[in-house]
Amino acid sequence: MLLSIVLPAYNEEQNISNTAKVLAGLLEENEIDYELVFISDGSRDATLELIRKAAEENPKVKGAEFSRNFGKEAAIFAGLELAAGDAVVVMDCDLQHPPETILEMWKLWRNGAEVVEGIKESRGKESLAYKLSAGLFYKIMSRLIKVDMSASSDFKLLDRKVVDVLLQLPERNTFFRALSFWAGFRREYVSYEVQERQYGKSKWSSLSLMKYAVTNATSFSTLPLQLVTVMGVVSILFSVALFIQTLAKYLSGTAVEGFTTVILLLLIIGGFLMLSLGIIGHYIARIYEEVKGRPKYIISKTVGKIEKRM
């Protein structure tokens, strides 16, 4: 049985060689047949060259490079498509996902699990701003998709049948972490401690994380659209209450002249309208992208022996 490990990489030249050696050593020591699938997401450094060097040293290493940066989601799905294994593990190439946990995942899969989720026991050392933005991101996504994602990650093992289901999905805007929950199948969990990076630094900023949250929220859930209706109801209730108050003061002869109330009402309603238009516009943009039918990614170069599993 073959285990494929998919490793998305963006400007990770400092980690490629070490990651390939650590994973190869671990899997060979435990007599697990494997392949390492690196996907360079339009990296601007020597990531591809290091992948090529690793493939020359180890024939079980292969990879591909995108024509430009398409994002982590595209890199994950490209790796799933190129992976030939009976089981596929997705993990970060900086080894913050501890390699030893793969052995636990493999064992659970051999015992019948079809999806093995990696659950974080802690997030490791991160700045306060990053922890707050990450916490907000996971709270928003948990509410939107009705799945607790506070400790979830992209670190997981998928059976071949699960991989095939995900690859058959026609949508272009994907959210791998949530789609693995959506797909169902028999699920097991393993916990792990996030490791410190040995080389380089994270490519995620608070701003990019929030953009990632918005994109995934609108690609996976319609709840933001329902907020438009909620804001409309709030505006109506507020207007009715203000009308009753104004009428009561007029009838009692205590009405106060001025435009303060009118201005506040216009600002509130105007704010709701603009926010509603923004939400609707974002969904229209997602529809526009899906209708065009462009591919999730474009592979410009490949490394090693690439054989798509039929």
mmCIF file of N, CA, C and O in Angstrom, residues 41-93:
data_model
loop_
_atom_site.group_PDB
_atom_site.id
_atom_site.type_symbol
_atom_site.label_atom_id
_atom_site.label_comp_id
_atom_site.label_asym_id
_atom_site.label_seq_id
_atom_site.Cartn_x
_atom_site.Cartn_y
_atom_site.Cartn_z
ATOM 1 N N ASP A 41 3.840 26.745 -5.197
ATOM 2 C CA ASP A 41 2.717 27.627 -5.536
ATOM 3 C C ASP A 41 3.215 28.959 -6.110
ATOM 4 O O ASP A 41 3.049 30.017 -5.518
ATOM 5 N N GLY A 42 3.861 28.860 -7.293
ATOM 6 C CA GLY A 42 4.384 30.073 -7.918
ATOM 7 C C GLY A 42 5.472 30.740 -7.097
ATOM 8 O O GLY A 42 5.546 31.974 -7.040
ATOM 9 N N SER A 43 6.316 29.950 -6.456
ATOM 10 C CA SER A 43 7.367 30.481 -5.589
ATOM 11 C C SER A 43 8.333 31.360 -6.377
ATOM 12 O O SER A 43 8.635 31.101 -7.547
ATOM 13 N N ARG A 44 8.843 32.396 -5.714
ATOM 14 C CA ARG A 44 9.763 33.333 -6.349
ATOM 15 C C ARG A 44 11.218 33.053 -5.985
ATOM 16 O O ARG A 44 12.118 33.762 -6.426
ATOM 17 N N ASP A 45 11.437 32.048 -5.153
ATOM 18 C CA ASP A 45 12.800 31.714 -4.762
ATOM 19 C C ASP A 45 13.208 30.405 -5.435
ATOM 20 O O ASP A 45 12.686 30.051 -6.484
ATOM 21 N N ALA A 46 14.122 29.681 -4.819
ATOM 22 C CA ALA A 46 14.651 28.457 -5.430
ATOM 23 C C ALA A 46 13.899 27.200 -4.986
ATOM 24 O O ALA A 46 14.456 26.101 -5.010
ATOM 25 N N THR A 47 12.639 27.346 -4.620
ATOM 26 C CA THR A 47 11.859 26.202 -4.151
ATOM 27 C C THR A 47 11.847 25.067 -5.172
ATOM 28 O O THR A 47 12.089 23.906 -4.830
ATOM 29 N N LEU A 48 11.564 25.367 -6.428
ATOM 30 C CA LEU A 48 11.503 24.323 -7.456
ATOM 31 C C LEU A 48 12.851 23.644 -7.635
ATOM 32 O O LEU A 48 12.924 22.409 -7.786
ATOM 33 N N GLU A 49 13.914 24.414 -7.626
ATOM 34 C CA GLU A 49 15.248 23.829 -7.796
ATOM 35 C C GLU A 49 15.564 22.859 -6.654
ATOM 36 O O GLU A 49 16.156 21.802 -6.874
ATOM 37 N N LEU A 50 15.145 23.219 -5.459
ATOM 38 C CA LEU A 50 15.384 22.328 -4.313
ATOM 39 C C LEU A 50 14.529 21.073 -4.399
ATOM 40 O O LEU A 50 14.960 19.985 -3.980
ATOM 41 N N ILE A 51 13.310 21.206 -4.934
ATOM 42 C CA ILE A 51 12.456 20.023 -5.138
ATOM 43 C C ILE A 51 13.111 19.105 -6.164
ATOM 44 O O ILE A 51 13.160 17.873 -5.992
ATOM 45 N N ARG A 52 13.632 19.702 -7.236
ATOM 46 C CA ARG A 52 14.308 18.913 -8.273
ATOM 47 C C ARG A 52 15.540 18.193 -7.708
ATOM 48 O O ARG A 52 15.784 17.019 -8.013
ATOM 49 N N LYS A 53 16.279 18.877 -6.864
ATOM 50 C CA LYS A 53 17.458 18.258 -6.250
ATOM 51 C C LYS A 53 17.056 17.103 -5.338
ATOM 52 O O LYS A 53 17.700 16.044 -5.332
ATOM 53 N N ALA A 54 15.975 17.298 -4.568
ATOM 54 C CA ALA A 54 15.491 16.235 -3.684
ATOM 55 C C ALA A 54 15.035 15.028 -4.494
ATOM 56 O O ALA A 54 15.239 13.873 -4.091
ATOM 57 N N ALA A 55 14.419 15.273 -5.673
ATOM 58 C CA ALA A 55 13.964 14.182 -6.528
ATOM 59 C C ALA A 55 15.131 13.415 -7.133
ATOM 60 O O ALA A 55 15.047 12.199 -7.353
ATOM 61 N N GLU A 56 16.220 14.113 -7.415
ATOM 62 C CA GLU A 56 17.412 13.448 -7.942
ATOM 63 C C GLU A 56 18.029 12.535 -6.884
ATOM 64 O O GLU A 56 18.564 11.469 -7.205
ATOM 65 N N GLU A 57 17.947 12.947 -5.633
ATOM 66 C CA GLU A 57 18.512 12.155 -4.532
ATOM 67 C C GLU A 57 17.587 11.022 -4.112
ATOM 68 O O GLU A 57 18.045 10.001 -3.598
ATOM 69 N N ASN A 58 16.277 11.230 -4.311
ATOM 70 C CA ASN A 58 15.290 10.235 -3.872
ATOM 71 C C ASN A 58 14.215 10.115 -4.951
ATOM 72 O O ASN A 58 13.421 11.032 -5.147
ATOM 73 N N PRO A 59 14.144 8.992 -5.666
ATOM 74 C CA PRO A 59 13.161 8.826 -6.753
ATOM 75 C C PRO A 59 11.710 8.834 -6.268
ATOM 76 O O PRO A 59 10.795 8.908 -7.104
ATOM 77 N N LYS A 60 11.501 8.770 -4.961
ATOM 78 C CA LYS A 60 10.140 8.792 -4.430
ATOM 79 C C LYS A 60 9.638 10.220 -4.195
ATOM 80 O O LYS A 60 8.544 10.414 -3.685
ATOM 81 N N VAL A 61 10.449 11.180 -4.580
ATOM 82 C CA VAL A 61 10.054 12.589 -4.490
ATOM 83 C C VAL A 61 9.648 13.079 -5.868
ATOM 84 O O VAL A 61 10.341 12.810 -6.860
ATOM 85 N N LYS A 62 8.537 13.755 -5.949
ATOM 86 C CA LYS A 62 8.110 14.371 -7.211
ATOM 87 C C LYS A 62 7.429 15.691 -6.886
ATOM 88 O O LYS A 62 7.166 16.000 -5.718
ATOM 89 N N GLY A 63 7.169 16.478 -7.904
ATOM 90 C CA GLY A 63 6.566 17.772 -7.619
ATOM 91 C C GLY A 63 6.138 18.497 -8.871
ATOM 92 O O GLY A 63 6.294 18.008 -9.994
ATOM 93 N N ALA A 64 5.589 19.672 -8.660
ATOM 94 C CA ALA A 64 5.128 20.503 -9.763
ATOM 95 C C ALA A 64 5.204 21.953 -9.338
ATOM 96 O O ALA A 64 5.222 22.265 -8.140
ATOM 97 N N GLU A 65 5.260 22.828 -10.336
ATOM 98 C CA GLU A 65 5.258 24.264 -10.048
ATOM 99 C C GLU A 65 4.139 24.939 -10.836
ATOM 100 O O GLU A 65 3.923 24.639 -12.013
ATOM 101 N N PHE A 66 3.431 25.855 -10.165
ATOM 102 C CA PHE A 66 2.388 26.622 -10.823
ATOM 103 C C PHE A 66 3.003 27.730 -11.672
ATOM 104 O O PHE A 66 4.105 28.201 -11.402
ATOM 105 N N SER A 67 2.246 28.165 -12.672
ATOM 106 C CA SER A 67 2.700 29.259 -13.524
ATOM 107 C C SER A 67 2.716 30.586 -12.773
ATOM 108 O O SER A 67 3.416 31.523 -13.168
ATOM 109 N N ARG A 68 1.939 30.663 -11.709
ATOM 110 C CA ARG A 68 1.909 31.826 -10.823
ATOM 111 C C ARG A 68 1.351 31.380 -9.476
ATOM 112 O O ARG A 68 1.030 30.198 -9.300
ATOM 113 N N ASN A 69 1.235 32.311 -8.555
ATOM 114 C CA ASN A 69 0.688 31.978 -7.236
ATOM 115 C C ASN A 69 -0.837 31.859 -7.323
ATOM 116 O O ASN A 69 -1.539 32.824 -7.588
ATOM 117 N N PHE A 70 -1.345 30.637 -7.113
ATOM 118 C CA PHE A 70 -2.790 30.387 -7.147
ATOM 119 C C PHE A 70 -3.375 30.199 -5.745
ATOM 120 O O PHE A 70 -4.590 30.103 -5.597
ATOM 121 N N GLY A 71 -2.540 30.121 -4.720
ATOM 122 C CA GLY A 71 -3.028 29.969 -3.359
ATOM 123 C C GLY A 71 -2.904 28.542 -2.838
ATOM 124 O O GLY A 71 -2.773 27.578 -3.600
ATOM 125 N N LYS A 72 -2.967 28.437 -1.517
ATOM 126 C CA LYS A 72 -2.769 27.140 -0.869
ATOM 127 C C LYS A 72 -3.833 26.126 -1.245
ATOM 128 O O LYS A 72 -3.554 24.939 -1.408
ATOM 129 N N GLU A 73 -5.089 26.575 -1.370
ATOM 130 C CA GLU A 73 -6.166 25.647 -1.721
ATOM 131 C C GLU A 73 -5.892 24.982 -3.056
ATOM 132 O O GLU A 73 -6.052 23.766 -3.208
ATOM 133 N N ALA A 74 -5.473 25.768 -4.046
ATOM 134 C CA ALA A 74 -5.156 25.213 -5.361
ATOM 135 C C ALA A 74 -3.988 24.242 -5.266
ATOM 136 O O ALA A 74 -3.978 23.183 -5.915
ATOM 137 N N ALA A 75 -2.983 24.587 -4.447
ATOM 138 C CA ALA A 75 -1.811 23.716 -4.291
ATOM 139 C C ALA A 75 -2.197 22.376 -3.672
ATOM 140 O O ALA A 75 -1.692 21.321 -4.071
ATOM 141 N N ILE A 76 -3.106 22.413 -2.702
ATOM 142 C CA ILE A 76 -3.554 21.169 -2.074
ATOM 143 C C ILE A 76 -4.249 20.276 -3.095
ATOM 144 O O ILE A 76 -3.968 19.074 -3.201
ATOM 145 N N PHE A 77 -5.161 20.866 -3.877
ATOM 146 C CA PHE A 77 -5.908 20.055 -4.841
ATOM 147 C C PHE A 77 -5.021 19.569 -5.983
ATOM 148 O O PHE A 77 -5.237 18.474 -6.519
ATOM 149 N N ALA A 78 -4.010 20.342 -6.349
ATOM 150 C CA ALA A 78 -3.056 19.870 -7.352
ATOM 151 C C ALA A 78 -2.295 18.665 -6.812
ATOM 152 O O ALA A 78 -2.074 17.673 -7.524
ATOM 153 N N GLY A 79 -1.903 18.738 -5.547
ATOM 154 C CA GLY A 79 -1.207 17.619 -4.925
ATOM 155 C C GLY A 79 -2.078 16.377 -4.852
ATOM 156 O O GLY A 79 -1.619 15.256 -5.099
ATOM 157 N N LEU A 80 -3.361 16.561 -4.525
ATOM 158 C CA LEU A 80 -4.284 15.424 -4.469
ATOM 159 C C LEU A 80 -4.428 14.778 -5.840
ATOM 160 O O LEU A 80 -4.505 13.545 -5.962
ATOM 161 N N GLU A 81 -4.444 15.602 -6.878
ATOM 162 C CA GLU A 81 -4.599 15.070 -8.233
ATOM 163 C C GLU A 81 -3.365 14.314 -8.692
ATOM 164 O O GLU A 81 -3.465 13.310 -9.415
ATOM 165 N N LEU A 82 -2.185 14.767 -8.280
ATOM 166 C CA LEU A 82 -0.943 14.109 -8.693
ATOM 167 C C LEU A 82 -0.575 12.928 -7.808
ATOM 168 O O LEU A 82 0.255 12.105 -8.182
ATOM 169 N N ALA A 83 -1.192 12.835 -6.628
ATOM 170 C CA ALA A 83 -0.877 11.754 -5.696
ATOM 171 C C ALA A 83 -1.423 10.425 -6.200
ATOM 172 O O ALA A 83 -2.554 10.347 -6.683
ATOM 173 N N ALA A 84 -0.631 9.387 -6.084
ATOM 174 C CA ALA A 84 -1.023 8.058 -6.563
ATOM 175 C C ALA A 84 -1.311 7.095 -5.420
ATOM 176 O O ALA A 84 -1.626 5.929 -5.664
ATOM 177 N N GLY A 85 -1.217 7.545 -4.192
ATOM 178 C CA GLY A 85 -1.311 6.661 -3.045
ATOM 179 C C GLY A 85 -2.703 6.134 -2.741
ATOM 180 O O GLY A 85 -3.708 6.709 -3.142
ATOM 181 N N ASP A 86 -2.726 5.024 -1.987
ATOM 182 C CA ASP A 86 -3.995 4.475 -1.485
ATOM 183 C C ASP A 86 -4.515 5.344 -0.351
ATOM 184 O O ASP A 86 -5.716 5.355 -0.068
ATOM 185 N N ALA A 87 -3.626 6.051 0.299
ATOM 186 C CA ALA A 87 -3.978 7.038 1.320
ATOM 187 C C ALA A 87 -3.112 8.269 1.074
ATOM 188 O O ALA A 87 -1.972 8.155 0.608
ATOM 189 N N VAL A 88 -3.676 9.441 1.372
ATOM 190 C CA VAL A 88 -2.964 10.695 1.098
ATOM 191 C C VAL A 88 -2.975 11.560 2.352
ATOM 192 O O VAL A 88 -4.039 11.814 2.933
ATOM 193 N N VAL A 89 -1.800 12.001 2.766
ATOM 194 C CA VAL A 89 -1.667 12.933 3.877
ATOM 195 C C VAL A 89 -1.352 14.314 3.311
ATOM 196 O O VAL A 89 -0.496 14.438 2.438
ATOM 197 N N VAL A 90 -2.058 15.326 3.808
ATOM 198 C CA VAL A 90 -1.762 16.719 3.451
ATOM 199 C C VAL A 90 -1.142 17.383 4.671
ATOM 200 O O VAL A 90 -1.690 17.289 5.778
ATOM 201 N N MET A 91 0.003 18.031 4.498
ATOM 202 C CA MET A 91 0.666 18.678 5.614
ATOM 203 C C MET A 91 1.514 19.836 5.118
ATOM 204 O O MET A 91 1.834 19.929 3.924
ATOM 205 N N ASP A 92 1.888 20.739 6.031
ATOM 206 C CA ASP A 92 2.751 21.864 5.681
ATOM 207 C C ASP A 92 4.184 21.375 5.489
ATOM 208 O O ASP A 92 4.635 20.455 6.186
ATOM 209 N N CYS A 93 4.903 22.011 4.578
ATOM 210 C CA CYS A 93 6.268 21.544 4.294
ATOM 211 C C CYS A 93 7.297 22.135 5.244
ATOM 212 O O CYS A 93 8.488 21.883 5.098
#
